[in-house]
Amino acid sequence: MLEKIKQTADYLKKKLPVIPETGIILGTGLGELATQITDKTEIPYSTIPNFPLSTVEGHSGKLIIGKLGKKDVFAMQGRFHYYEGYDMKDVTFPVRVMAALGVKTLLLSNAAGGVNPNFEIGDIMIINDHINRFPEHPLRGKNHNELGVRFPDMSEAYSKELIVKAKQIAKENKIKVQEGVYVGTQGPTFETPAEYKFFHIIGGDAVGMSTVPEVIVANHAGLKCFAISIITDLGVPGKIVEVTHEEVQQIANNVQPLMTLIMKELINRA
Ligand code: HPA
């Protein structure tokens, strides 16, 4: 694994004029932020050595490196999901590469189902913690001390400083934001009503099929993380209706300008 990370990082280093300090991983229907990147170099995943290929609809699968406002960013448009069949080392490989390149902060977005009864469809939730319900842990196996410690601390997996700043930005721009715990689960089924209820009882506010593996590896590698969920459907008793991937994408797409604003401003104030 170490050799692969180095090989991919070396390949990208040769292609890039500068190595950004901020990495961005964009979720389903949430690629807009990447379209605002200027002076950019686009690198399709299919051309990057050792990179897995993204298969799910709604992900175009490329790295976009350039400027967002005044800051250099390293954005992944399209991520690798565990439900696609990748193992956890593949799902989190890009985070390892970012860390090897010198990225210091990782911003992530996702679409999620709300299980907090106070949430509404279209809400933006700043993730302040997570519960890992994936069946495989991305750090399982031999630990490479060069990458991080054997037993990583997770007491502040999502940077408090970045959460405070993001809330301030939301307030200044009159954007309503929720804050809460994201439950990461493997999918690809959406939840049954009983599962939504369970995720709420165990302390979740939203549930989705990504983010947790990347945040674990980012923490292992010493990166600061900030993540936003767009609530695209509700797993709240009395409000549960049929969910489709198309609706999830549509709602995420409608809300994303507000999320884009928060992330962009957060990067510029860093
Ligand atoms: N459950 C899991 N993942 C999701 C959901 C959901 O309800 N909505 C969007 N992604």
PDB file of C-alpha atoms and ligand atoms in Angstrom:
ATOM      1  CA  MET A   1       0.000   0.000   0.000  1.00  0.00           C
ATOM      2  CA  LEU A   2       2.809   2.439   0.909  1.00  0.00           C
ATOM      3  CA  GLU A   3       4.383   1.944  -2.492  1.00  0.00           C
ATOM      4  CA  LYS A   4       1.095   2.575  -4.301  1.00  0.00           C
ATOM      5  CA  ILE A   5       0.426   5.752  -2.344  1.00  0.00           C
ATOM      6  CA  LYS A   6       3.885   7.046  -3.130  1.00  0.00           C
ATOM      7  CA  GLN A   7       3.586   6.158  -6.807  1.00  0.00           C
ATOM      8  CA  THR A   8       0.248   7.958  -7.173  1.00  0.00           C
ATOM      9  CA  ALA A   9       1.399  10.983  -5.166  1.00  0.00           C
ATOM     10  CA  ASP A  10       4.577  11.237  -7.290  1.00  0.00           C
ATOM     11  CA  TYR A  11       2.498  11.030 -10.483  1.00  0.00           C
ATOM     12  CA  LEU A  12       0.228  13.857  -9.329  1.00  0.00           C
ATOM     13  CA  LYS A  13       3.121  15.983  -8.043  1.00  0.00           C
ATOM     14  CA  LYS A  14       4.623  15.996 -11.530  1.00  0.00           C
ATOM     15  CA  LYS A  15       1.327  17.188 -13.026  1.00  0.00           C
ATOM     16  CA  LEU A  16       0.577  19.944 -10.555  1.00  0.00           C
ATOM     17  CA  PRO A  17       2.114  23.396 -10.390  1.00  0.00           C
ATOM     18  CA  VAL A  18       1.247  23.755  -6.675  1.00  0.00           C
ATOM     19  CA  ILE A  19       0.096  21.295  -4.042  1.00  0.00           C
ATOM     20  CA  PRO A  20      -2.984  22.630  -2.258  1.00  0.00           C
ATOM     21  CA  GLU A  21      -3.466  22.431   1.512  1.00  0.00           C
ATOM     22  CA  THR A  22      -7.215  21.853   1.209  1.00  0.00           C
ATOM     23  CA  GLY A  23      -8.831  18.700  -0.124  1.00  0.00           C
ATOM     24  CA  ILE A  24     -12.496  18.417  -1.043  1.00  0.00           C
ATOM     25  CA  ILE A  25     -14.595  15.279  -1.590  1.00  0.00           C
ATOM     26  CA  LEU A  26     -17.975  15.956  -3.134  1.00  0.00           C
ATOM     27  CA  GLY A  27     -21.029  13.756  -2.728  1.00  0.00           C
ATOM     28  CA  THR A  28     -24.025  12.731  -4.800  1.00  0.00           C
ATOM     29  CA  GLY A  29     -25.456  15.648  -6.778  1.00  0.00           C
ATOM     30  CA  LEU A  30     -22.997  17.989  -5.065  1.00  0.00           C
ATOM     31  CA  GLY A  31     -20.385  18.646  -7.720  1.00  0.00           C
ATOM     32  CA  GLU A  32     -21.141  22.348  -8.131  1.00  0.00           C
ATOM     33  CA  LEU A  33     -18.363  23.530  -5.845  1.00  0.00           C
ATOM     34  CA  ALA A  34     -15.863  21.984  -8.240  1.00  0.00           C
ATOM     35  CA  THR A  35     -17.298  23.917 -11.196  1.00  0.00           C
ATOM     36  CA  GLN A  36     -16.278  27.145  -9.434  1.00  0.00           C
ATOM     37  CA  ILE A  37     -12.629  26.167  -9.387  1.00  0.00           C
ATOM     38  CA  THR A  38     -10.550  28.363 -11.694  1.00  0.00           C
ATOM     39  CA  ASP A  39      -7.062  27.991 -13.184  1.00  0.00           C
ATOM     40  CA  LYS A  40      -7.723  24.308 -13.024  1.00  0.00           C
ATOM     41  CA  THR A  41      -6.092  21.055 -13.982  1.00  0.00           C
ATOM     42  CA  GLU A  42      -8.586  18.221 -14.433  1.00  0.00           C
ATOM     43  CA  ILE A  43      -7.377  14.648 -14.151  1.00  0.00           C
ATOM     44  CA  PRO A  44      -9.847  11.810 -14.848  1.00  0.00           C
ATOM     45  CA  TYR A  45      -9.583   9.015 -12.290  1.00  0.00           C
ATOM     46  CA  SER A  46      -9.153   6.554 -15.148  1.00  0.00           C
ATOM     47  CA  THR A  47      -5.763   8.080 -15.981  1.00  0.00           C
ATOM     48  CA  ILE A  48      -4.335   8.082 -12.439  1.00  0.00           C
ATOM     49  CA  PRO A  49      -2.191   5.094 -11.487  1.00  0.00           C
ATOM     50  CA  ASN A  50      -3.714   2.937  -8.715  1.00  0.00           C
ATOM     51  CA  PHE A  51      -6.929   4.991  -8.550  1.00  0.00           C
ATOM     52  CA  PRO A  52     -10.159   2.973  -8.396  1.00  0.00           C
ATOM     53  CA  LEU A  53     -12.915   3.910 -10.880  1.00  0.00           C
ATOM     54  CA  SER A  54     -16.158   5.523  -9.750  1.00  0.00           C
ATOM     55  CA  THR A  55     -19.235   3.732 -11.060  1.00  0.00           C
ATOM     56  CA  VAL A  56     -22.325   5.282  -9.482  1.00  0.00           C
ATOM     57  CA  GLU A  57     -24.558   7.596 -11.479  1.00  0.00           C
ATOM     58  CA  GLY A  58     -24.143  11.261 -10.582  1.00  0.00           C
ATOM     59  CA  HIS A  59     -20.387  11.046 -10.139  1.00  0.00           C
ATOM     60  CA  SER A  60     -18.215  12.121 -13.018  1.00  0.00           C
ATOM     61  CA  GLY A  61     -14.993  10.819 -11.531  1.00  0.00           C
ATOM     62  CA  LYS A  62     -12.128  13.269 -11.800  1.00  0.00           C
ATOM     63  CA  LEU A  63      -9.708  15.320  -9.751  1.00  0.00           C
ATOM     64  CA  ILE A  64     -10.015  19.058 -10.173  1.00  0.00           C
ATOM     65  CA  ILE A  65      -7.072  21.012  -8.869  1.00  0.00           C
ATOM     66  CA  GLY A  66      -7.024  24.788  -8.987  1.00  0.00           C
ATOM     67  CA  LYS A  67      -8.151  27.920  -7.184  1.00  0.00           C
ATOM     68  CA  LEU A  68     -11.336  28.414  -5.233  1.00  0.00           C
ATOM     69  CA  GLY A  69     -11.334  32.138  -4.587  1.00  0.00           C
ATOM     70  CA  LYS A  70      -7.749  32.836  -3.568  1.00  0.00           C
ATOM     71  CA  LYS A  71      -6.977  29.393  -2.167  1.00  0.00           C
ATOM     72  CA  ASP A  72      -5.583  26.340  -3.914  1.00  0.00           C
ATOM     73  CA  VAL A  73      -7.775  23.263  -3.619  1.00  0.00           C
ATOM     74  CA  PHE A  74      -7.580  19.625  -4.519  1.00  0.00           C
ATOM     75  CA  ALA A  75     -11.122  18.423  -5.276  1.00  0.00           C
ATOM     76  CA  MET A  76     -12.423  14.957  -5.970  1.00  0.00           C
ATOM     77  CA  GLN A  77     -15.542  15.027  -8.060  1.00  0.00           C
ATOM     78  CA  GLY A  78     -17.018  11.639  -7.332  1.00  0.00           C
ATOM     79  CA  ARG A  79     -16.007   9.331  -4.527  1.00  0.00           C
ATOM     80  CA  PHE A  80     -15.665   5.600  -4.054  1.00  0.00           C
ATOM     81  CA  HIS A  81     -18.420   3.930  -2.083  1.00  0.00           C
ATOM     82  CA  TYR A  82     -18.120   0.709  -0.161  1.00  0.00           C
ATOM     83  CA  TYR A  83     -21.421  -0.524  -1.662  1.00  0.00           C
ATOM     84  CA  GLU A  84     -19.895  -0.402  -5.134  1.00  0.00           C
ATOM     85  CA  GLY A  85     -17.752  -3.335  -4.099  1.00  0.00           C
ATOM     86  CA  TYR A  86     -14.470  -1.586  -3.299  1.00  0.00           C
ATOM     87  CA  ASP A  87     -12.769  -2.580  -0.128  1.00  0.00           C
ATOM     88  CA  MET A  88     -12.053   0.070   2.468  1.00  0.00           C
ATOM     89  CA  LYS A  89      -8.443   0.534   1.330  1.00  0.00           C
ATOM     90  CA  ASP A  90      -9.761   1.610  -2.099  1.00  0.00           C
ATOM     91  CA  VAL A  91     -12.530   3.800  -0.691  1.00  0.00           C
ATOM     92  CA  THR A  92      -9.967   5.738   1.333  1.00  0.00           C
ATOM     93  CA  PHE A  93      -7.002   5.572  -1.059  1.00  0.00           C
ATOM     94  CA  PRO A  94      -7.509   9.135  -2.353  1.00  0.00           C
ATOM     95  CA  VAL A  95      -7.338  10.463   1.215  1.00  0.00           C
ATOM     96  CA  ARG A  96      -4.016   8.683   1.685  1.00  0.00           C
ATOM     97  CA  VAL A  97      -2.752  10.271  -1.511  1.00  0.00           C
ATOM     98  CA  MET A  98      -3.916  13.722  -0.410  1.00  0.00           C
ATOM     99  CA  ALA A  99      -2.140  13.261   2.925  1.00  0.00           C
ATOM    100  CA  ALA A 100       1.040  12.124   1.140  1.00  0.00           C
ATOM    101  CA  LEU A 101       0.876  15.239  -1.043  1.00  0.00           C
ATOM    102  CA  GLY A 102       0.652  17.541   1.975  1.00  0.00           C
ATOM    103  CA  VAL A 103      -3.058  18.333   2.163  1.00  0.00           C
ATOM    104  CA  LYS A 104      -3.849  19.530   5.703  1.00  0.00           C
ATOM    105  CA  THR A 105      -7.621  19.997   5.751  1.00  0.00           C
ATOM    106  CA  LEU A 106     -10.345  17.850   4.218  1.00  0.00           C
ATOM    107  CA  LEU A 107     -13.842  19.101   3.408  1.00  0.00           C
ATOM    108  CA  LEU A 108     -16.535  16.587   2.533  1.00  0.00           C
ATOM    109  CA  SER A 109     -20.168  16.631   1.470  1.00  0.00           C
ATOM    110  CA  ASN A 110     -22.846  13.995   1.191  1.00  0.00           C
ATOM    111  CA  ALA A 111     -26.552  13.419   0.757  1.00  0.00           C
ATOM    112  CA  ALA A 112     -28.196  11.845   3.788  1.00  0.00           C
ATOM    113  CA  GLY A 113     -31.506  10.798   5.260  1.00  0.00           C
ATOM    114  CA  GLY A 114     -32.594  12.818   8.294  1.00  0.00           C
ATOM    115  CA  VAL A 115     -33.604  10.839  11.378  1.00  0.00           C
ATOM    116  CA  ASN A 116     -33.875  13.829  13.709  1.00  0.00           C
ATOM    117  CA  PRO A 117     -37.581  14.788  13.897  1.00  0.00           C
ATOM    118  CA  ASN A 118     -36.673  18.504  13.845  1.00  0.00           C
ATOM    119  CA  PHE A 119     -35.093  18.211  10.410  1.00  0.00           C
ATOM    120  CA  GLU A 120     -36.723  19.069   7.100  1.00  0.00           C
ATOM    121  CA  ILE A 121     -35.946  17.971   3.573  1.00  0.00           C
ATOM    122  CA  GLY A 122     -33.392  20.359   2.097  1.00  0.00           C
ATOM    123  CA  ASP A 123     -31.739  21.149   5.438  1.00  0.00           C
ATOM    124  CA  ILE A 124     -27.984  21.555   5.592  1.00  0.00           C
ATOM    125  CA  MET A 125     -26.461  19.636   8.502  1.00  0.00           C
ATOM    126  CA  ILE A 126     -22.945  20.356   9.702  1.00  0.00           C
ATOM    127  CA  ILE A 127     -21.574  17.035  10.908  1.00  0.00           C
ATOM    128  CA  ASN A 128     -20.166  17.352  14.425  1.00  0.00           C
ATOM    129  CA  ASP A 129     -19.545  13.641  15.033  1.00  0.00           C
ATOM    130  CA  HIS A 130     -20.196  10.256  13.502  1.00  0.00           C
ATOM    131  CA  ILE A 131     -21.134   6.685  14.328  1.00  0.00           C
ATOM    132  CA  ASN A 132     -19.364   4.075  12.245  1.00  0.00           C
ATOM    133  CA  ARG A 133     -21.759   1.302  11.197  1.00  0.00           C
ATOM    134  CA  PHE A 134     -19.713   0.010   8.267  1.00  0.00           C
ATOM    135  CA  PRO A 135     -18.972  -3.709   8.474  1.00  0.00           C
ATOM    136  CA  GLU A 136     -15.264  -3.233   7.713  1.00  0.00           C
ATOM    137  CA  HIS A 137     -12.887  -0.741   9.316  1.00  0.00           C
ATOM    138  CA  PRO A 138     -10.551   1.152   6.991  1.00  0.00           C
ATOM    139  CA  LEU A 139      -7.658   0.812   9.459  1.00  0.00           C
ATOM    140  CA  ARG A 140      -8.063  -2.928   9.974  1.00  0.00           C
ATOM    141  CA  GLY A 141      -4.822  -4.790   9.363  1.00  0.00           C
ATOM    142  CA  LYS A 142      -1.173  -3.950   9.790  1.00  0.00           C
ATOM    143  CA  ASN A 143      -0.607  -0.372  10.867  1.00  0.00           C
ATOM    144  CA  HIS A 144       2.002   1.620   8.985  1.00  0.00           C
ATOM    145  CA  ASN A 145       3.481   4.056  11.481  1.00  0.00           C
ATOM    146  CA  GLU A 146       4.485   6.340   8.597  1.00  0.00           C
ATOM    147  CA  LEU A 147       0.770   6.873   7.954  1.00  0.00           C
ATOM    148  CA  GLY A 148      -0.465   7.285  11.514  1.00  0.00           C
ATOM    149  CA  VAL A 149      -0.677   5.651  14.938  1.00  0.00           C
ATOM    150  CA  ARG A 150      -2.150   2.198  15.630  1.00  0.00           C
ATOM    151  CA  PHE A 151      -4.952   3.511  17.860  1.00  0.00           C
ATOM    152  CA  PRO A 152      -5.996   6.926  16.572  1.00  0.00           C
ATOM    153  CA  ASP A 153      -7.860   9.347  18.805  1.00  0.00           C
ATOM    154  CA  MET A 154     -11.304  10.294  17.479  1.00  0.00           C
ATOM    155  CA  SER A 155     -12.383  12.768  20.172  1.00  0.00           C
ATOM    156  CA  GLU A 156     -12.545  15.601  17.653  1.00  0.00           C
ATOM    157  CA  ALA A 157     -12.957  13.839  14.331  1.00  0.00           C
ATOM    158  CA  TYR A 158     -14.654  16.963  12.944  1.00  0.00           C
ATOM    159  CA  SER A 159     -12.712  20.133  13.714  1.00  0.00           C
ATOM    160  CA  LYS A 160     -14.531  22.275  16.284  1.00  0.00           C
ATOM    161  CA  GLU A 161     -12.749  25.343  14.982  1.00  0.00           C
ATOM    162  CA  LEU A 162     -14.054  24.761  11.451  1.00  0.00           C
ATOM    163  CA  ILE A 163     -17.586  24.084  12.744  1.00  0.00           C
ATOM    164  CA  VAL A 164     -17.598  27.400  14.628  1.00  0.00           C
ATOM    165  CA  LYS A 165     -16.363  29.237  11.541  1.00  0.00           C
ATOM    166  CA  ALA A 166     -18.934  27.545   9.279  1.00  0.00           C
ATOM    167  CA  LYS A 167     -21.775  28.440  11.635  1.00  0.00           C
ATOM    168  CA  GLN A 168     -20.592  32.033  11.669  1.00  0.00           C
ATOM    169  CA  ILE A 169     -20.545  32.088   7.859  1.00  0.00           C
ATOM    170  CA  ALA A 170     -24.055  30.590   7.730  1.00  0.00           C
ATOM    171  CA  LYS A 171     -25.320  33.212  10.167  1.00  0.00           C
ATOM    172  CA  GLU A 172     -23.788  36.099   8.235  1.00  0.00           C
ATOM    173  CA  ASN A 173     -25.426  34.818   5.061  1.00  0.00           C
ATOM    174  CA  LYS A 174     -28.755  33.980   6.730  1.00  0.00           C
ATOM    175  CA  ILE A 175     -28.447  30.317   5.827  1.00  0.00           C
ATOM    176  CA  LYS A 176     -30.283  27.941   8.155  1.00  0.00           C
ATOM    177  CA  VAL A 177     -27.995  25.139   9.301  1.00  0.00           C
ATOM    178  CA  GLN A 178     -28.534  22.136  11.515  1.00  0.00           C
ATOM    179  CA  GLU A 179     -25.764  20.364  13.354  1.00  0.00           C
ATOM    180  CA  GLY A 180     -25.583  16.706  14.258  1.00  0.00           C
ATOM    181  CA  VAL A 181     -24.278  13.185  14.204  1.00  0.00           C
ATOM    182  CA  TYR A 182     -23.907  11.288  10.932  1.00  0.00           C
ATOM    183  CA  VAL A 183     -24.357   7.535  10.949  1.00  0.00           C
ATOM    184  CA  GLY A 184     -22.334   5.877   8.206  1.00  0.00           C
ATOM    185  CA  THR A 185     -23.779   2.620   6.932  1.00  0.00           C
ATOM    186  CA  GLN A 186     -22.930   0.418   3.972  1.00  0.00           C
ATOM    187  CA  GLY A 187     -26.119   0.610   1.880  1.00  0.00           C
ATOM    188  CA  PRO A 188     -27.002   0.261  -0.929  1.00  0.00           C
ATOM    189  CA  THR A 189     -30.538  -0.116   0.410  1.00  0.00           C
ATOM    190  CA  PHE A 190     -32.060   2.934   1.980  1.00  0.00           C
ATOM    191  CA  GLU A 191     -33.250   2.149   5.507  1.00  0.00           C
ATOM    192  CA  THR A 192     -36.385   0.367   6.596  1.00  0.00           C
ATOM    193  CA  PRO A 193     -38.518   2.421   9.014  1.00  0.00           C
ATOM    194  CA  ALA A 194     -37.206   0.276  11.880  1.00  0.00           C
ATOM    195  CA  GLU A 195     -33.599   0.946  10.844  1.00  0.00           C
ATOM    196  CA  TYR A 196     -34.178   4.720  10.678  1.00  0.00           C
ATOM    197  CA  LYS A 197     -35.678   4.511  14.171  1.00  0.00           C
ATOM    198  CA  PHE A 198     -32.682   2.492  15.393  1.00  0.00           C
ATOM    199  CA  PHE A 199     -30.213   5.037  13.982  1.00  0.00           C
ATOM    200  CA  HIS A 200     -32.034   7.818  15.777  1.00  0.00           C
ATOM    201  CA  ILE A 201     -32.146   5.897  19.062  1.00  0.00           C
ATOM    202  CA  ILE A 202     -28.399   5.190  18.972  1.00  0.00           C
ATOM    203  CA  GLY A 203     -27.699   8.913  18.657  1.00  0.00           C
ATOM    204  CA  GLY A 204     -27.795   9.707  14.953  1.00  0.00           C
ATOM    205  CA  ASP A 205     -29.323  12.757  13.316  1.00  0.00           C
ATOM    206  CA  ALA A 206     -28.699  11.688   9.729  1.00  0.00           C
ATOM    207  CA  VAL A 207     -27.721   8.502   7.933  1.00  0.00           C
ATOM    208  CA  GLY A 208     -25.792   7.947   4.736  1.00  0.00           C
ATOM    209  CA  MET A 209     -23.476   5.611   2.871  1.00  0.00           C
ATOM    210  CA  SER A 210     -20.172   7.515   2.795  1.00  0.00           C
ATOM    211  CA  THR A 211     -17.878  10.001   4.579  1.00  0.00           C
ATOM    212  CA  VAL A 212     -17.093   7.946   7.706  1.00  0.00           C
ATOM    213  CA  PRO A 213     -14.308   5.851   6.089  1.00  0.00           C
ATOM    214  CA  GLU A 214     -12.644   8.929   4.595  1.00  0.00           C
ATOM    215  CA  VAL A 215     -12.881  10.869   7.862  1.00  0.00           C
ATOM    216  CA  ILE A 216     -11.373   7.965   9.820  1.00  0.00           C
ATOM    217  CA  VAL A 217      -8.398   7.771   7.465  1.00  0.00           C
ATOM    218  CA  ALA A 218      -8.041  11.563   7.386  1.00  0.00           C
ATOM    219  CA  ASN A 219      -7.878  11.589  11.188  1.00  0.00           C
ATOM    220  CA  HIS A 220      -5.355   8.752  11.151  1.00  0.00           C
ATOM    221  CA  ALA A 221      -3.255  10.853   8.793  1.00  0.00           C
ATOM    222  CA  GLY A 222      -3.588  13.987  10.938  1.00  0.00           C
ATOM    223  CA  LEU A 223      -5.874  15.999   8.634  1.00  0.00           C
ATOM    224  CA  LYS A 224      -8.515  18.361  10.003  1.00  0.00           C
ATOM    225  CA  CYS A 225     -12.001  17.474   8.755  1.00  0.00           C
ATOM    226  CA  PHE A 226     -15.178  19.396   8.060  1.00  0.00           C
ATOM    227  CA  ALA A 227     -18.283  17.810   6.552  1.00  0.00           C
ATOM    228  CA  ILE A 228     -21.799  18.753   5.517  1.00  0.00           C
ATOM    229  CA  SER A 229     -24.827  16.529   4.889  1.00  0.00           C
ATOM    230  CA  ILE A 230     -27.700  17.667   2.723  1.00  0.00           C
ATOM    231  CA  ILE A 231     -30.872  16.131   4.111  1.00  0.00           C
ATOM    232  CA  THR A 232     -32.572  14.711   1.034  1.00  0.00           C
ATOM    233  CA  ASP A 233     -35.248  12.574   2.702  1.00  0.00           C
ATOM    234  CA  LEU A 234     -36.630  11.886   6.157  1.00  0.00           C
ATOM    235  CA  GLY A 235     -36.466   8.674   8.132  1.00  0.00           C
ATOM    236  CA  VAL A 236     -38.809  10.084  10.744  1.00  0.00           C
ATOM    237  CA  PRO A 237     -41.962   8.201  11.779  1.00  0.00           C
ATOM    238  CA  GLY A 238     -45.001   9.587   9.912  1.00  0.00           C
ATOM    239  CA  LYS A 239     -42.779  11.258   7.284  1.00  0.00           C
ATOM    240  CA  ILE A 240     -41.273   8.199   5.644  1.00  0.00           C
ATOM    241  CA  VAL A 241     -42.060   7.921   1.943  1.00  0.00           C
ATOM    242  CA  GLU A 242     -40.456   5.998  -0.889  1.00  0.00           C
ATOM    243  CA  VAL A 243     -36.930   7.289  -1.672  1.00  0.00           C
ATOM    244  CA  THR A 244     -35.149   7.080  -5.011  1.00  0.00           C
ATOM    245  CA  HIS A 245     -31.577   7.909  -5.989  1.00  0.00           C
ATOM    246  CA  GLU A 246     -32.940  10.422  -8.543  1.00  0.00           C
ATOM    247  CA  GLU A 247     -34.834  12.352  -5.851  1.00  0.00           C
ATOM    248  CA  VAL A 248     -31.790  12.311  -3.605  1.00  0.00           C
ATOM    249  CA  GLN A 249     -29.707  13.798  -6.431  1.00  0.00           C
ATOM    250  CA  GLN A 250     -32.381  16.356  -7.309  1.00  0.00           C
ATOM    251  CA  ILE A 251     -32.755  17.667  -3.763  1.00  0.00           C
ATOM    252  CA  ALA A 252     -29.007  17.711  -3.154  1.00  0.00           C
ATOM    253  CA  ASN A 253     -28.635  19.631  -6.387  1.00  0.00           C
ATOM    254  CA  ASN A 254     -31.247  22.233  -5.381  1.00  0.00           C
ATOM    255  CA  VAL A 255     -29.621  22.956  -2.030  1.00  0.00           C
ATOM    256  CA  GLN A 256     -26.025  22.867  -3.111  1.00  0.00           C
ATOM    257  CA  PRO A 257     -25.537  26.600  -3.856  1.00  0.00           C
ATOM    258  CA  LEU A 258     -25.888  27.326  -0.125  1.00  0.00           C
ATOM    259  CA  MET A 259     -23.521  24.547   0.824  1.00  0.00           C
ATOM    260  CA  THR A 260     -21.088  25.725  -1.843  1.00  0.00           C
ATOM    261  CA  LEU A 261     -21.155  29.219  -0.364  1.00  0.00           C
ATOM    262  CA  ILE A 262     -20.362  27.950   3.135  1.00  0.00           C
ATOM    263  CA  MET A 263     -17.515  25.708   1.966  1.00  0.00           C
ATOM    264  CA  LYS A 264     -16.014  28.326  -0.313  1.00  0.00           C
ATOM    265  CA  GLU A 265     -16.030  30.989   2.373  1.00  0.00           C
ATOM    266  CA  LEU A 266     -14.665  28.529   4.927  1.00  0.00           C
ATOM    267  CA  ILE A 267     -11.730  27.784   2.639  1.00  0.00           C
ATOM    268  CA  ASN A 268     -11.094  31.458   2.025  1.00  0.00           C
ATOM    269  CA  ARG A 269     -11.040  32.268   5.744  1.00  0.00           C
ATOM    270  CA  ALA A 270      -8.705  29.398   6.620  1.00  0.00           C
TER     271      ALA A 270
HETATM  272  N1  HPA B   1     -30.264   6.613   3.854  1.00  0.00           N
HETATM  273  C1  HPA B   1     -29.004   6.339   3.501  1.00  0.00           C
HETATM  274  N2  HPA B   1     -28.332   7.064   2.632  1.00  0.00           N
HETATM  275  C2  HPA B   1     -28.927   8.131   2.094  1.00  0.00           C
HETATM  276  C3  HPA B   1     -30.234   8.465   2.415  1.00  0.00           C
HETATM  277  C4  HPA B   1     -30.943   7.671   3.342  1.00  0.00           C
HETATM  278  O1  HPA B   1     -32.118   7.896   3.672  1.00  0.00           O
HETATM  279  N3  HPA B   1     -30.543   9.581   1.715  1.00  0.00           N
HETATM  280  C5  HPA B   1     -29.461   9.904   0.983  1.00  0.00           C
HETATM  281  N4  HPA B   1     -28.469   9.024   1.211  1.00  0.00           N
END
